Amino acid sequence: VTLDVQAACRDATVTQELLKEGFHRDLLVKVELGEDAGGCAVAAKMRLPPGIYVDPYELATLQQHNLTKAVLIPDVIDLEAPQYLARDLVLLLFLEPDAHCSRCFRAAVPVHVRYHRPAEGTGEALVVLESPEVLLCCCHGHLSAECWEPAEVDAPCSSDTTGPCQWHSTKHRPAYEEVMLRVPVGLREHSALVCALTLLTTGLCSGLILAAACKYGHFS
């Protein structure tokens, strides 16, 4: 299949959406190239900020059931770390052809929001997802040097192969430059009240457990 690279580069567009509500979302990525890219692998390279992450164990399960295809870098992360102790992640998400559009590709992956520090004066923090980089791998085609350039991605052309291939990146027109996720956080001015209530509740529960143990326990 011959790909008109100049048109594909000039007219490539990418959109990303966060589906569902709360701390557990689905990130949907859609790419539309300028021309039919049949026979080529298309992927989105995303940099996830510390406030959001992909669970590598969940990702492995989804890939076993052929529900998504992706490479997470690094592939071992601390799932319990709060936002201020976490690092950026790189996600290479392989896109599937859209059955209704020969130039369109899409894929979704579950993402999770980390807990943030309490804020002062506001009950929310912002997590900003930048527009992903569009990557193309045509193993049997020739890419125009004027439009596509080699990308620094050491990954296979698909999750079914092990050997690395040469990806190429292109500039595109994002529908939105970035996606902002508003995360609810505690208020710093409530810290004293929260600590006092936590201490009181802990003492009360400990007292009830001790009283029950003394009343109903059997001690030799």
GROMACS .gro file of C-alpha atoms in nm:
model
  220
    1VAL     CA    1   0.000   0.000   0.000
    2THR     CA    2   0.142   0.335  -0.100
    3LEU     CA    3   0.117   0.603   0.166
    4ASP     CA    4   0.118   0.966   0.060
    5VAL     CA    5   0.337   1.074   0.349
    6GLN     CA    6   0.322   1.444   0.275
    7ALA     CA    7  -0.056   1.448   0.300
    8ALA     CA    8  -0.060   1.218   0.600
    9CYS     CA    9   0.182   1.440   0.787
   10ARG     CA   10   0.012   1.763   0.694
   11ASP     CA   11  -0.335   1.649   0.790
   12ALA     CA   12  -0.269   1.420   1.085
   13THR     CA   13  -0.487   1.496   1.386
   14VAL     CA   14  -0.498   1.343   1.732
   15THR     CA   15  -0.753   1.364   2.012
   16GLN     CA   16  -0.750   1.220   2.361
   17GLU     CA   17  -1.039   1.189   2.604
   18LEU     CA   18  -1.071   1.085   2.967
   19LEU     CA   19  -1.378   0.866   3.010
   20LYS     CA   20  -1.564   0.779   3.334
   21GLU     CA   21  -1.544   0.971   3.661
   22GLY     CA   22  -1.338   0.958   3.978
   23PHE     CA   23  -0.982   0.831   4.031
   24HIS     CA   24  -1.011   0.543   3.782
   25ARG     CA   25  -1.054   0.649   3.420
   26ASP     CA   26  -1.014   0.525   3.065
   27LEU     CA   27  -0.785   0.725   2.837
   28LEU     CA   28  -0.909   0.712   2.477
   29VAL     CA   29  -0.670   0.819   2.200
   30LYS     CA   30  -0.780   0.870   1.839
   31VAL     CA   31  -0.555   0.951   1.542
   32GLU     CA   32  -0.659   1.040   1.189
   33LEU     CA   33  -0.394   1.045   0.916
   34GLY     CA   34  -0.417   1.235   0.592
   35GLU     CA   35  -0.423   0.921   0.376
   36ASP     CA   36  -0.491   0.550   0.405
   37ALA     CA   37  -0.215   0.394   0.620
   38GLY     CA   38  -0.299   0.030   0.559
   39GLY     CA   39  -0.009  -0.201   0.638
   40CYS     CA   40   0.155   0.048   0.876
   41ALA     CA   41   0.165   0.035   1.254
   42VAL     CA   42   0.043   0.350   1.428
   43ALA     CA   43   0.111   0.434   1.791
   44ALA     CA   44   0.077   0.723   2.033
   45LYS     CA   45   0.371   0.802   2.262
   46MET     CA   46   0.241   0.969   2.578
   47ARG     CA   47   0.424   1.113   2.875
   48LEU     CA   48   0.215   1.062   3.187
   49PRO     CA   49   0.287   1.313   3.467
   50PRO     CA   50   0.336   1.193   3.828
   51GLY     CA   51  -0.030   1.257   3.909
   52ILE     CA   52  -0.156   0.975   3.686
   53TYR     CA   53  -0.035   0.623   3.608
   54VAL     CA   54  -0.107   0.295   3.431
   55ASP     CA   55  -0.113  -0.020   3.644
   56PRO     CA   56   0.140  -0.261   3.480
   57TYR     CA   57  -0.037  -0.566   3.627
   58GLU     CA   58  -0.373  -0.454   3.493
   59LEU     CA   59  -0.211  -0.375   3.159
   60ALA     CA   60  -0.057  -0.724   3.140
   61THR     CA   61  -0.399  -0.881   3.207
   62LEU     CA   62  -0.565  -0.671   2.937
   63GLN     CA   63  -0.294  -0.766   2.688
   64GLN     CA   64  -0.337  -1.135   2.768
   65HIS     CA   65  -0.703  -1.099   2.668
   66ASN     CA   66  -0.608  -0.892   2.361
   67LEU     CA   67  -0.803  -0.591   2.490
   68THR     CA   68  -0.520  -0.342   2.452
   69LYS     CA   69  -0.160  -0.327   2.329
   70ALA     CA   70   0.095  -0.102   2.494
   71VAL     CA   71   0.447  -0.069   2.632
   72LEU     CA   72   0.499   0.102   2.968
   73ILE     CA   73   0.836   0.261   3.052
   74PRO     CA   74   0.942   0.184   3.319
   75ASP     CA   75   0.742  -0.136   3.350
   76VAL     CA   76   0.784  -0.155   3.729
   77ILE     CA   77   0.633   0.131   3.930
   78ASP     CA   78   0.518   0.203   4.286
   79LEU     CA   79   0.139   0.184   4.272
   80GLU     CA   80   0.095   0.322   4.624
   81ALA     CA   81   0.318   0.629   4.591
   82PRO     CA   82   0.144   0.968   4.614
   83GLN     CA   83   0.183   1.222   4.338
   84TYR     CA   84   0.468   1.411   4.506
   85LEU     CA   85   0.682   1.094   4.534
   86ALA     CA   86   0.609   0.953   4.187
   87ARG     CA   87   0.787   1.002   3.854
   88ASP     CA   88   0.679   1.058   3.497
   89LEU     CA   89   0.593   0.752   3.289
   90VAL     CA   90   0.611   0.694   2.915
   91LEU     CA   91   0.333   0.495   2.753
   92LEU     CA   92   0.357   0.368   2.396
   93LEU     CA   93  -0.001   0.280   2.302
   94PHE     CA   94  -0.050   0.078   1.984
   95LEU     CA   95  -0.357   0.197   1.794
   96GLU     CA   96  -0.602  -0.027   1.610
   97PRO     CA   97  -0.759   0.063   1.272
   98ASP     CA   98  -1.108   0.206   1.292
   99ALA     CA   99  -1.350  -0.013   1.099
  100HIS     CA  100  -1.548   0.293   0.986
  101CYS     CA  101  -1.253   0.502   0.862
  102SER     CA  102  -0.952   0.377   0.666
  103ARG     CA  103  -0.739   0.669   0.786
  104CYS     CA  104  -0.840   0.646   1.152
  105PHE     CA  105  -0.686   0.460   1.445
  106ARG     CA  106  -0.789   0.440   1.809
  107ALA     CA  107  -0.712   0.268   2.139
  108ALA     CA  108  -0.802   0.300   2.507
  109VAL     CA  109  -0.615   0.217   2.826
  110PRO     CA  110  -0.716   0.239   3.195
  111VAL     CA  111  -0.540   0.511   3.395
  112HIS     CA  112  -0.547   0.586   3.765
  113VAL     CA  113  -0.505   0.912   3.955
  114ARG     CA  114  -0.262   0.937   4.246
  115TYR     CA  115  -0.334   1.110   4.575
  116HIS     CA  116  -0.205   1.467   4.591
  117ARG     CA  117  -0.085   1.689   4.875
  118PRO     CA  118  -0.350   1.898   5.052
  119ALA     CA  119  -0.383   2.238   4.889
  120GLU     CA  120  -0.430   2.580   5.043
  121GLY     CA  121  -0.744   2.774   4.952
  122THR     CA  122  -0.865   2.527   4.687
  123GLY     CA  123  -1.010   2.177   4.699
  124GLU     CA  124  -0.860   2.050   4.375
  125ALA     CA  125  -0.533   1.995   4.190
  126LEU     CA  126  -0.474   1.983   3.815
  127VAL     CA  127  -0.318   1.694   3.623
  128VAL     CA  128  -0.221   1.802   3.270
  129LEU     CA  129  -0.193   1.546   2.990
  130GLU     CA  130  -0.003   1.683   2.693
  131SER     CA  131  -0.099   1.586   2.340
  132PRO     CA  132   0.073   1.256   2.249
  133GLU     CA  133   0.337   1.211   1.980
  134VAL     CA  134   0.211   1.027   1.672
  135LEU     CA  135   0.441   0.744   1.558
  136LEU     CA  136   0.431   0.543   1.238
  137CYS     CA  137   0.615   0.226   1.136
  138CYS     CA  138   0.588   0.113   0.775
  139CYS     CA  139   0.822  -0.185   0.762
  140HIS     CA  140   0.786  -0.225   0.384
  141GLY     CA  141   0.743   0.137   0.284
  142HIS     CA  142   0.956   0.446   0.233
  143LEU     CA  143   0.897   0.759   0.439
  144SER     CA  144   0.966   1.109   0.319
  145ALA     CA  145   1.255   1.273   0.503
  146GLU     CA  146   1.084   1.611   0.463
  147CYS     CA  147   0.786   1.500   0.666
  148TRP     CA  148   0.880   1.212   0.894
  149GLU     CA  149   1.187   1.180   1.110
  150PRO     CA  150   1.325   0.883   1.307
  151ALA     CA  151   1.191   0.869   1.661
  152GLU     CA  152   1.391   0.767   1.966
  153VAL     CA  153   1.165   0.475   2.057
  154ASP     CA  154   1.321   0.139   2.136
  155ALA     CA  155   1.008  -0.073   2.097
  156PRO     CA  156   0.871  -0.337   1.859
  157CYS     CA  157   0.625  -0.252   1.584
  158SER     CA  158   0.355  -0.435   1.779
  159SER     CA  159   0.308  -0.617   2.107
  160ASP     CA  160   0.324  -0.948   1.915
  161THR     CA  161   0.687  -0.907   1.808
  162THR     CA  162   1.002  -0.885   2.017
  163GLY     CA  163   1.258  -0.723   1.787
  164PRO     CA  164   1.276  -0.341   1.778
  165CYS     CA  165   1.179  -0.155   1.465
  166GLN     CA  166   1.234   0.196   1.338
  167TRP     CA  167   0.951   0.428   1.433
  168HIS     CA  168   0.906   0.768   1.271
  169SER     CA  169   0.732   1.068   1.420
  170THR     CA  170   0.541   1.352   1.261
  171LYS     CA  171   0.401   1.682   1.362
  172HIS     CA  172   0.025   1.684   1.391
  173ARG     CA  173  -0.265   1.908   1.474
  174PRO     CA  174  -0.400   1.818   1.820
  175ALA     CA  175  -0.768   1.886   1.862
  176TYR     CA  176  -0.672   2.014   2.207
  177GLU     CA  177  -0.315   2.097   2.311
  178GLU     CA  178  -0.370   1.930   2.647
  179VAL     CA  179  -0.627   1.759   2.865
  180MET     CA  180  -0.670   1.880   3.223
  181LEU     CA  181  -0.796   1.648   3.494
  182ARG     CA  182  -0.923   1.808   3.815
  183VAL     CA  183  -0.838   1.598   4.121
  184PRO     CA  184  -1.013   1.661   4.456
  185VAL     CA  185  -0.767   1.720   4.741
  186GLY     CA  186  -0.789   1.808   5.108
  187LEU     CA  187  -0.757   2.162   5.238
  188ARG     CA  188  -0.439   2.238   5.429
  189GLU     CA  189  -0.625   2.457   5.679
  190HIS     CA  190  -0.825   2.151   5.786
  191SER     CA  191  -0.510   1.958   5.890
  192ALA     CA  192  -0.547   2.024   6.264
  193LEU     CA  193  -0.914   1.923   6.263
  194VAL     CA  194  -0.846   1.606   6.063
  195CYS     CA  195  -0.559   1.504   6.294
  196ALA     CA  196  -0.772   1.565   6.604
  197LEU     CA  197  -1.067   1.365   6.471
  198THR     CA  198  -0.838   1.083   6.355
  199LEU     CA  199  -0.672   1.063   6.698
  200LEU     CA  200  -1.009   1.073   6.875
  201THR     CA  201  -1.156   0.801   6.651
  202THR     CA  202  -0.849   0.581   6.691
  203GLY     CA  203  -0.860   0.614   7.070
  204LEU     CA  204  -1.235   0.543   7.082
  205CYS     CA  205  -1.208   0.232   6.861
  206SER     CA  206  -0.910   0.104   7.057
  207GLY     CA  207  -1.103   0.151   7.380
  208LEU     CA  208  -1.403  -0.040   7.245
  209ILE     CA  209  -1.183  -0.327   7.127
  210LEU     CA  210  -1.007  -0.342   7.465
  211ALA     CA  211  -1.338  -0.335   7.652
  212ALA     CA  212  -1.480  -0.615   7.437
  213ALA     CA  213  -1.165  -0.822   7.486
  214CYS     CA  214  -1.183  -0.780   7.863
  215LYS     CA  215  -1.555  -0.864   7.875
  216TYR     CA  216  -1.568  -1.159   7.641
  217GLY     CA  217  -1.211  -1.281   7.630
  218HIS     CA  218  -1.096  -1.596   7.803
  219PHE     CA  219  -0.770  -1.546   7.985
  220SER     CA  220  -0.590  -1.832   8.156
   0.00000   0.00000   0.00000
